Coordinates of C-alpha atoms and ligand atoms in Angstrom, one line a residue:
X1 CA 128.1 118.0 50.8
X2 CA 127.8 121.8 51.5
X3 CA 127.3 124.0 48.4
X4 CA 130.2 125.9 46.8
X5 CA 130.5 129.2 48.5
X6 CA 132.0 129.9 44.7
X7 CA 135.8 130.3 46.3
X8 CA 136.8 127.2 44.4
X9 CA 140.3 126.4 45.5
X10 CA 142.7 124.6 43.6
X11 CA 144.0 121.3 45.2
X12 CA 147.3 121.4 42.5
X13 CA 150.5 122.6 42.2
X14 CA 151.1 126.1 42.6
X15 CA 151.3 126.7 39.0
X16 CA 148.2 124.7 39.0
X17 CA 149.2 121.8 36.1
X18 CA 149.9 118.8 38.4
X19 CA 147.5 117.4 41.3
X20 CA 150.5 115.3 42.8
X21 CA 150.6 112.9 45.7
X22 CA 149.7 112.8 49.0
X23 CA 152.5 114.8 50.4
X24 CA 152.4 116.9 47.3
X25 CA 148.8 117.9 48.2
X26 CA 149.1 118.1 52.1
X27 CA 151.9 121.2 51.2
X28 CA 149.8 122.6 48.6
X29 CA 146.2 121.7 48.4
X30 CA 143.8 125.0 48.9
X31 CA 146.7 127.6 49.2
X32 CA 146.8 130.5 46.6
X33 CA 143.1 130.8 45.9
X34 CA 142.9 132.5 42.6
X35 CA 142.2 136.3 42.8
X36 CA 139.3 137.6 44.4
X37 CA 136.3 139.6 43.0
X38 CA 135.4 140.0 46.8
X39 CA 137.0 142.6 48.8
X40 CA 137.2 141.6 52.7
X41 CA 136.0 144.6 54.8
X42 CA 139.6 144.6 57.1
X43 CA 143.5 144.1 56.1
X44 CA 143.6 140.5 55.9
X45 CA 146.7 139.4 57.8
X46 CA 149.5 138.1 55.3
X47 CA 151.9 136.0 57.3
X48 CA 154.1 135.2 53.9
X49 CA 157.4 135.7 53.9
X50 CA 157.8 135.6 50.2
X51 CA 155.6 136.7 47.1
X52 CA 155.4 135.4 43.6
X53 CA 154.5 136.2 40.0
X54 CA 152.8 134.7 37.0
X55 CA 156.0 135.7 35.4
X56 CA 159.4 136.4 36.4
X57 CA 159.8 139.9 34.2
X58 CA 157.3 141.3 37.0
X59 CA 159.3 139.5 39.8
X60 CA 162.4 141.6 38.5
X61 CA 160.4 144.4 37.9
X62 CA 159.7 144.8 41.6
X63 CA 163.1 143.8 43.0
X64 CA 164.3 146.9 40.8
X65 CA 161.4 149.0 42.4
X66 CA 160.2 149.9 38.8
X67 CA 156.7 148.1 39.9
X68 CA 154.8 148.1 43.0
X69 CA 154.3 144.9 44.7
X70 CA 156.0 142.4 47.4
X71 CA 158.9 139.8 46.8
X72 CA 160.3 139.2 50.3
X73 CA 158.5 140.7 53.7
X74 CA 161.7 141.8 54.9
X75 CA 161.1 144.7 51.9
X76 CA 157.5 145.0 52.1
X77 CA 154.5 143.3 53.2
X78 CA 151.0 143.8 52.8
X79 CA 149.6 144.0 55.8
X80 CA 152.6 145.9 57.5
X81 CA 151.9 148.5 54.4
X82 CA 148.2 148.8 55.5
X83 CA 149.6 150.0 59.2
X84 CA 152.0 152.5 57.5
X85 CA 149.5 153.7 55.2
X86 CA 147.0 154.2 58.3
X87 CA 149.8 156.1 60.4
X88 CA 151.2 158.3 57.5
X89 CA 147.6 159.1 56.9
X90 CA 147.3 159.9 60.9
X91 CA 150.4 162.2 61.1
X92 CA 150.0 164.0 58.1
X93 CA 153.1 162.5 56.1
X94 CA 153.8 161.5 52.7
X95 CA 154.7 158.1 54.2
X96 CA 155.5 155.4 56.6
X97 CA 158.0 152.8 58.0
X98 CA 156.9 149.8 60.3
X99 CA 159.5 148.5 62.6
X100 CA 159.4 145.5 65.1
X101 CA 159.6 147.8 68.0
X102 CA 159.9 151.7 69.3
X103 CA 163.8 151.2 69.4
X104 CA 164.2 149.6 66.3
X105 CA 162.1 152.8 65.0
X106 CA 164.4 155.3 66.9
X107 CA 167.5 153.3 66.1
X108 CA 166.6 153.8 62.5
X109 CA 165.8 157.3 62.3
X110 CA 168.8 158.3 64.1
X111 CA 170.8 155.8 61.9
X112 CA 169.4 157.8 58.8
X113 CA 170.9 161.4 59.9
X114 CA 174.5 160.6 61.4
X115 CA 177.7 159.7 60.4
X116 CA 180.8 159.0 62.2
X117 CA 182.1 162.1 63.4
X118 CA 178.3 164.1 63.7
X119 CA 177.1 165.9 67.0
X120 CA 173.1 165.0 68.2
X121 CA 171.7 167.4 70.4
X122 CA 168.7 165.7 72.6
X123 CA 166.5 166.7 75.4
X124 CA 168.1 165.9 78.7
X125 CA 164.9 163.9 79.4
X126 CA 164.7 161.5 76.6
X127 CA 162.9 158.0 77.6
X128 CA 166.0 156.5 78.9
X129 CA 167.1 153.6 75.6
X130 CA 167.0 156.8 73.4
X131 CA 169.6 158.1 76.2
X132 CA 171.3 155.2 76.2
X133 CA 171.5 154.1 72.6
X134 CA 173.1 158.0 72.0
X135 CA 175.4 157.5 74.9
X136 CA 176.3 154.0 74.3
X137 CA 175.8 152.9 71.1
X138 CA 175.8 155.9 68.5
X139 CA 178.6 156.8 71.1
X140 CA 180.7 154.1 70.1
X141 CA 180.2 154.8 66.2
X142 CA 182.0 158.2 66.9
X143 CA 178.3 160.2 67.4
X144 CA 178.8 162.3 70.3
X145 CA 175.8 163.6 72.1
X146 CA 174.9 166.9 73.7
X147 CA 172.0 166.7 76.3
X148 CA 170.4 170.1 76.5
X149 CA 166.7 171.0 78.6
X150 CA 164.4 171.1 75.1
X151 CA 162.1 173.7 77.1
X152 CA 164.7 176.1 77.5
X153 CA 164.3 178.0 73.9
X154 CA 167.4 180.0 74.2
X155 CA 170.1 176.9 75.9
X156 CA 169.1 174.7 72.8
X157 CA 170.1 177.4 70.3
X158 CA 172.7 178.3 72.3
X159 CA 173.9 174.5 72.4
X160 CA 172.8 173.9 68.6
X161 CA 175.3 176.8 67.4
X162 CA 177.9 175.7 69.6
X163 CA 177.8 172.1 69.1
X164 CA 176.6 172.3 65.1
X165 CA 174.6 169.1 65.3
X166 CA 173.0 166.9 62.6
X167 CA 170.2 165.6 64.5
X168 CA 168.2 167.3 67.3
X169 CA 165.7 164.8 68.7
X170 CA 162.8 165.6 71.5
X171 CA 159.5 164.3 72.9
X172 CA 156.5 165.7 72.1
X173 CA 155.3 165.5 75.5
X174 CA 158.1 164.2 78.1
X175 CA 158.8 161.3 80.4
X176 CA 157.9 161.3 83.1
X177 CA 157.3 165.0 83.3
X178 CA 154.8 165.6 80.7
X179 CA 157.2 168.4 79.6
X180 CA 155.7 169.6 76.2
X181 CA 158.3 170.2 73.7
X182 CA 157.8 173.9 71.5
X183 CA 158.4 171.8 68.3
X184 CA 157.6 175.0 65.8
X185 CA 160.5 176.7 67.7
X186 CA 162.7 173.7 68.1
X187 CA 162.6 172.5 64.2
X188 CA 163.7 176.9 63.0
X189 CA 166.4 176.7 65.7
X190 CA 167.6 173.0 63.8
X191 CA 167.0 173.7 60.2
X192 CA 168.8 177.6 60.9
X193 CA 171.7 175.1 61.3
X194 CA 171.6 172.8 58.7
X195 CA 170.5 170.1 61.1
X196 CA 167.4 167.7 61.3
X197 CA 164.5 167.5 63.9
X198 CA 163.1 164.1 64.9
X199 CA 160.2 164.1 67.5
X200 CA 159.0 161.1 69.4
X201 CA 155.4 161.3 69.5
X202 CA 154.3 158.3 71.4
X203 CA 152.9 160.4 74.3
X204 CA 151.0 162.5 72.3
X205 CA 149.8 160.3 69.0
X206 CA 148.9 162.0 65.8
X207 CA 145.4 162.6 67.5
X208 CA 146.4 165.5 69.8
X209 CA 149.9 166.5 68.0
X210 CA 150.8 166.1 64.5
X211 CA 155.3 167.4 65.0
X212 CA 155.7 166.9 60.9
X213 CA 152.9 169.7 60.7
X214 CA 154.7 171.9 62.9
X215 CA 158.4 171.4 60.9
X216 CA 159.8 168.0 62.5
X217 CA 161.7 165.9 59.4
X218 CA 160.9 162.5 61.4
X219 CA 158.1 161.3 63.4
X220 CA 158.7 158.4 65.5
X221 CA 156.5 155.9 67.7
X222 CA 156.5 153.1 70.0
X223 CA 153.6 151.5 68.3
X224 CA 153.3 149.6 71.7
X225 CA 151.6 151.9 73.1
X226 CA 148.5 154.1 72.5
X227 CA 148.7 153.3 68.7
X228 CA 147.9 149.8 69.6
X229 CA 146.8 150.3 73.1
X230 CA 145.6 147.1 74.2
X231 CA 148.9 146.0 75.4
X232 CA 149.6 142.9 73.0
X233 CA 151.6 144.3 70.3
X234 CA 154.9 145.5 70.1
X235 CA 155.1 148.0 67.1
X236 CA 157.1 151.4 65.9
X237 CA 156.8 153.6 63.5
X238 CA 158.3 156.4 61.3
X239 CA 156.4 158.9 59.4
X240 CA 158.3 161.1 57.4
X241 CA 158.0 162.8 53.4
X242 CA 158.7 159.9 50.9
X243 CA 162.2 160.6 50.0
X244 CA 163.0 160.1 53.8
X245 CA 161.0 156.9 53.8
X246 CA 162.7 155.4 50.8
X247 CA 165.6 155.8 52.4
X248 CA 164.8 153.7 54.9
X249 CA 162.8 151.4 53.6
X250 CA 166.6 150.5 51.6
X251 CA 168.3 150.9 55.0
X252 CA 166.0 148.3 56.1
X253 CA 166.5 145.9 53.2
X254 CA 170.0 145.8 55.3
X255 CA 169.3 145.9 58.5
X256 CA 165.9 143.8 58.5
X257 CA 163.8 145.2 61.7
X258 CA 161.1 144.3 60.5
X259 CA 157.6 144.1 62.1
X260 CA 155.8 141.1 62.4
X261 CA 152.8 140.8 59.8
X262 CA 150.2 139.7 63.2
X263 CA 151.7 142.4 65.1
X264 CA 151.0 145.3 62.3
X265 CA 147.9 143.8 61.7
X266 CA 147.2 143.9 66.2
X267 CA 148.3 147.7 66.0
X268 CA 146.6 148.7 62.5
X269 CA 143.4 147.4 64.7
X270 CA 144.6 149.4 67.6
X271 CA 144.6 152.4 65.4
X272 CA 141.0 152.6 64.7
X273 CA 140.0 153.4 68.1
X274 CA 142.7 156.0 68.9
X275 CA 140.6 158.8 68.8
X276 CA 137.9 157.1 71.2
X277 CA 140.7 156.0 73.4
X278 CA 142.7 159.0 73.5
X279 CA 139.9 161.6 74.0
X280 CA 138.4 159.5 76.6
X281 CA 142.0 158.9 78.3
X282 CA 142.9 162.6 77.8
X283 CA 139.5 163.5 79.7
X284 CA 140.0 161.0 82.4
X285 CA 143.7 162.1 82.8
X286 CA 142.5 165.7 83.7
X287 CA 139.8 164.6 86.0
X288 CA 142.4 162.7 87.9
X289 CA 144.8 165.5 87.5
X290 CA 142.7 167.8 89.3
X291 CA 141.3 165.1 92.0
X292 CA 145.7 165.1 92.8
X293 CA 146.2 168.4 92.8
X294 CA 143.4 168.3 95.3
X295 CA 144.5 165.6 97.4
X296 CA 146.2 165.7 101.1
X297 CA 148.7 163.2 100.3
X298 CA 149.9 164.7 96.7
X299 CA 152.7 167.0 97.0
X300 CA 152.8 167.9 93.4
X301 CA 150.6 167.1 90.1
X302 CA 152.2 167.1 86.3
X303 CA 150.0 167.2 83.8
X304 CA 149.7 169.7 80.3
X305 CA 146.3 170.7 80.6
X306 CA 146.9 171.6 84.5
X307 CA 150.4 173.7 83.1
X308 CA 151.3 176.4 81.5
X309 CA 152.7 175.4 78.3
X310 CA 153.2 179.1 76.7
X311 CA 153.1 179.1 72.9
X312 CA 153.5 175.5 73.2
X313 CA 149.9 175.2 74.0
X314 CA 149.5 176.3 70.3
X315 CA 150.6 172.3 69.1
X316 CA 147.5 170.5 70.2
X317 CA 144.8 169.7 67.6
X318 CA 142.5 169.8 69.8
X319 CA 141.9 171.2 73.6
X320 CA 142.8 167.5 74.9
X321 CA 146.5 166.7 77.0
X322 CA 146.5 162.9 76.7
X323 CA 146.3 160.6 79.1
X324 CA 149.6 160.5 81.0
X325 CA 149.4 162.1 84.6
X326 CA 152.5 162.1 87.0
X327 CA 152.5 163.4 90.7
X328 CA 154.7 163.0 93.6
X329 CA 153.4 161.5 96.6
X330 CA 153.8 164.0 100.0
X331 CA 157.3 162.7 101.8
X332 CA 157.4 159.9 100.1
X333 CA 160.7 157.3 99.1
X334 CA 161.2 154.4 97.4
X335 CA 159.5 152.3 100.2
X336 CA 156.2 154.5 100.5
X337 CA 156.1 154.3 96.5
X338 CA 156.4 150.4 96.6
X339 CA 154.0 150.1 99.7
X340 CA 151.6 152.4 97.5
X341 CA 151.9 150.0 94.3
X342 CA 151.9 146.8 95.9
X343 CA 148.5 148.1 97.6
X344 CA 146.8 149.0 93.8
X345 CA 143.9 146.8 93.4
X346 CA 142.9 148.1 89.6
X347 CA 145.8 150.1 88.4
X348 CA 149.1 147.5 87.1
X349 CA 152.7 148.3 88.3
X350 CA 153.7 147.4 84.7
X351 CA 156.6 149.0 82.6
X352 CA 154.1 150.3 79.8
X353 CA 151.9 153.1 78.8
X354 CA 148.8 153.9 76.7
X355 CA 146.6 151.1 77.3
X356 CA 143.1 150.8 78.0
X357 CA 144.4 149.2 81.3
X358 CA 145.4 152.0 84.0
X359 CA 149.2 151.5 84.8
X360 CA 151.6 153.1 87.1
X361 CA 155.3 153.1 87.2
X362 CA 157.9 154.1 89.5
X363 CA 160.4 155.6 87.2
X364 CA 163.2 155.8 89.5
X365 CA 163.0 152.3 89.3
X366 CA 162.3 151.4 86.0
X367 CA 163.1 154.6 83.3
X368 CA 165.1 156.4 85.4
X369 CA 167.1 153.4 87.2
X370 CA 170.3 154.2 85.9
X371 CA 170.5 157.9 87.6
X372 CA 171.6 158.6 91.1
X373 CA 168.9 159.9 93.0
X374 CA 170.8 163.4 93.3
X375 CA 171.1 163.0 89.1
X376 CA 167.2 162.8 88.8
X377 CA 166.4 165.2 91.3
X378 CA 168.7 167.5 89.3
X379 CA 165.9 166.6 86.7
X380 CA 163.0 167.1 88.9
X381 CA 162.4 163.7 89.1
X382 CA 161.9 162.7 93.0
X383 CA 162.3 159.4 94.7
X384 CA 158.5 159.9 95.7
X385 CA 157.4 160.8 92.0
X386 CA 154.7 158.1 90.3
X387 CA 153.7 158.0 86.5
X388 CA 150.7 157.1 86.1
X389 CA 148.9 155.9 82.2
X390 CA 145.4 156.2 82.7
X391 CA 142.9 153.9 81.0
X392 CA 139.4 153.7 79.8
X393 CA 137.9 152.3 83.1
X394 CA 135.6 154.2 85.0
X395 CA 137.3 157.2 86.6
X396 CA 135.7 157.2 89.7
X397 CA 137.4 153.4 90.3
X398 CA 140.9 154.7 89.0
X399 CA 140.6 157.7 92.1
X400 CA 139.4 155.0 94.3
X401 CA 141.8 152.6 93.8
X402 CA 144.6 155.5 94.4
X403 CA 143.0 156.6 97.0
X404 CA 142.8 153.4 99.1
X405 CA 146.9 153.0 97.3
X406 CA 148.5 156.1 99.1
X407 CA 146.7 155.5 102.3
X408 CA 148.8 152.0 102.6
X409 CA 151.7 153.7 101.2
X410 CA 151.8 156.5 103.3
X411 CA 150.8 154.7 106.2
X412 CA 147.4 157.4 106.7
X413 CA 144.5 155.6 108.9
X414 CA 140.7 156.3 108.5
X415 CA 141.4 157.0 104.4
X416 CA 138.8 158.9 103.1
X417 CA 137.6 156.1 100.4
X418 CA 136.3 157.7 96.8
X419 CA 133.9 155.7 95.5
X420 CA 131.1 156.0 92.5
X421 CA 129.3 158.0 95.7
X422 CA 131.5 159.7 97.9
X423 CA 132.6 163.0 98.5
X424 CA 135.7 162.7 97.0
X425 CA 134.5 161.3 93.8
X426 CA 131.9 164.1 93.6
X427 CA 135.3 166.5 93.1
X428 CA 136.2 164.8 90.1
Ligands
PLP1 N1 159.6 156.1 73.1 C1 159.0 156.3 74.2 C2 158.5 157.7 74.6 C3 158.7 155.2 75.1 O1 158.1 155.4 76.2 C4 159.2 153.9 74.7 C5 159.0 152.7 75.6 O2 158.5 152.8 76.7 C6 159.9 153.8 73.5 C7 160.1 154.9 72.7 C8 160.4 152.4 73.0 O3 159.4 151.7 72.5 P1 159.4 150.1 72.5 O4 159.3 149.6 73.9 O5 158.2 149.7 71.6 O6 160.7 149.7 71.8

């Protein structure tokens, strides 16, 4: 027999008074470990759906939110409170709401600012379920919603007086444009008139631009992206002051989109490499931005740090543009594009962003599907535009890999190959 490591775990009831049967043990032998004096070094993760008490005066005590603590994970959960905790922390916030996705997130925050008969003003450029759960669903509920170009300073106060929204809702930095939002401006032009500013700053992260600090009421996140950034979570968020956060933590009581304990516990992980990720990304994304800009085949490059943002510049933390990069390739249609992703040896066609993988996406395929292609270009976006998430690989390999890409798609011969050692890399 192995000597006691001194967690002695009782093989009885849960109350502890009976030993029971077979059956009786196999459900309950060695579960509920009386309290620790040992402190684990990371968030254990607490896959209980429901919490109990020595005695039921403290069970009521929490239901009536006079007492901190869990009852049910559909209210609360410990490990899902250690993500929130960690992102509140991040963005600057009082607190923190998990959700079981990025749309569940934006769902709720929009949720928490209309009613029936309210007016949201949005950026024309919106990733496209935020377009389509204002144009579809909030539509249907008797929200009506006024698209407006969120870098044109004077058409969204324009639009905002006119229309006399509740809600004005932007992206920090846009998709697939990289457009970055003036969010000091945008939150005096929505508060002027009475109405609340909610930012989604998934592009961005907390690490390069904190909106609440700069006047937005709400803070959203697809957690599925660079907050976990490994690509095998699906997470959002809300950061917001506490009063904001209570209120929907209740409207979540109802509504029950709630976050799986493994999945906070994949993204709270996530979270403590952001800032390594993210400046590495951010500096990899502008050495590629540049190699585009430089490159035969590109017609057009859109990244921040390569743009100028105006006073916008003034939201970054840090002199860092993330590591999002979007170009159009020279001439190119829908069947250069594919020829060009189907020929990526490194870099994933997948539908996701802000993983350490590099990932590229057609968006007038995927984000953008819904438009015709005279309704994106009207947008800027052309049938030859590529978004492109870079990762933490070597850089030289990402340039390569594009490189060798858009010679197949654009059918070039003799392609100038950049590897660790050639020429091309050496412009990086
Ligand atoms: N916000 C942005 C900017 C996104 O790109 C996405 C997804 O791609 C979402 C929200 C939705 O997030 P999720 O897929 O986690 O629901």
């Amino acid at each position: 027999m192995p000597e006691s490591n001194g967690d002695e775990r009782p093989t009885t009831s849960p109350r502890g008074r009976h030993t029971g049967g077979f059956a009786t043990r196999a459900v309950h032998a060695g579960e509920r470990a009386p309290k620790p004096d040992f402190t684990p070094t990371v968030t254990p993760i607490h896959p209980a759906s429901s919490f109990f008490y020595d005695d039921t005066e403290t069970l009521d005590a929490v239901f009536a939110n006079e007492r901190s603590g869990y009852v049910y994970t559909r209210y609360g959960n410990p490990t899902i409170r250690a993500l929130e905790t960690a992102v509140a922390s991040l963005e600057g916030t009082a607190d923190a709401v998990a959700y079981s996705s990025g749309m569940a997130a934006i769902h709720a925050a929009i949720l928490l600012d209309v009613r029936a008969g309210d007016r949201v003003v949005a950026a024309r450029d919106v990733y496209g379920a935020t377009y389509a759960i204002l144009t579809k669903l909030f539509a249907n509920l008797g929200v009506e919603t006024v698209f407006v170009d969120i870098t044109d300073l004077d058409a969204v106060r324009q639009t905002v007086e006119r229309v006399r929204p509740s809600l004005v809702c932007c992206e920090t930095v846009s998709n697939p444009l990289l457009r970055v939002a003036d969010i000091p401006a945008l939150a005096g032009i929505a508060h002027a008139s009475g109405a609340r500013l909610m930012v989604d700053n998934t592009f961005a992260t907390p690490y390069l631009v904190r909106p609440a600090s700069h006047g937005a009421d709400t803070v959203v996140h697809s957690g599925t992206k660079y907050l976990g950034g490994h690509g095998d979570a699906t997470a959002g968020l809300i950061a917001a002051d506490a009063e904001r956060c209570l209120a929907l933590r209740e409207q979540a009581k109802l509504t029950g989109p709630t976050l799986g304990p493994f999945e906070a516990w994949l993204t709270l992980r996530g979270i403590k490499t952001l800032p390594l990720r993210v400046a590495r990304q951010s500096e990899s994304a502008a050495r590629v931005a540049r190699w585009l800009a430089g490159h035969p085949d590109v017609e057009a490059v859109y990244y921040p740090g390569l743009a100028d943002l105006g006073p916008a510049a003034a939201i970054f933390e840090r002199p860092a543009h993330g590591g999002m990069v979007s170009f159009d390739l020279r001439g190119a249609g829908r069947e250069q594009v594919f020829r060009f992703m189907a020929a990526l040896d490194l870099c994933m066609p997948a539908t996701t962003l802000g993983d350490v993988y590099s990932l590229v996406l057609y968006p007038a395929m995927s984000s953008h599907r819904a438009l015709t292609s005279e309704q994106r270009a009207g947008i800027g976006i052309g049938d030859g535009l590529v978004r492109l998430s870079v990762g933490i690989e070597d850089v030289e390999d990402i340039t390569a890999d594009l490189d060798a890409a858009m010679a197949v798609g654009l059918g070039r011969s003799g392609a100038p190959t950049a590897t660790h050692d050639s020429p091309l890399a050496s412009r990086l």
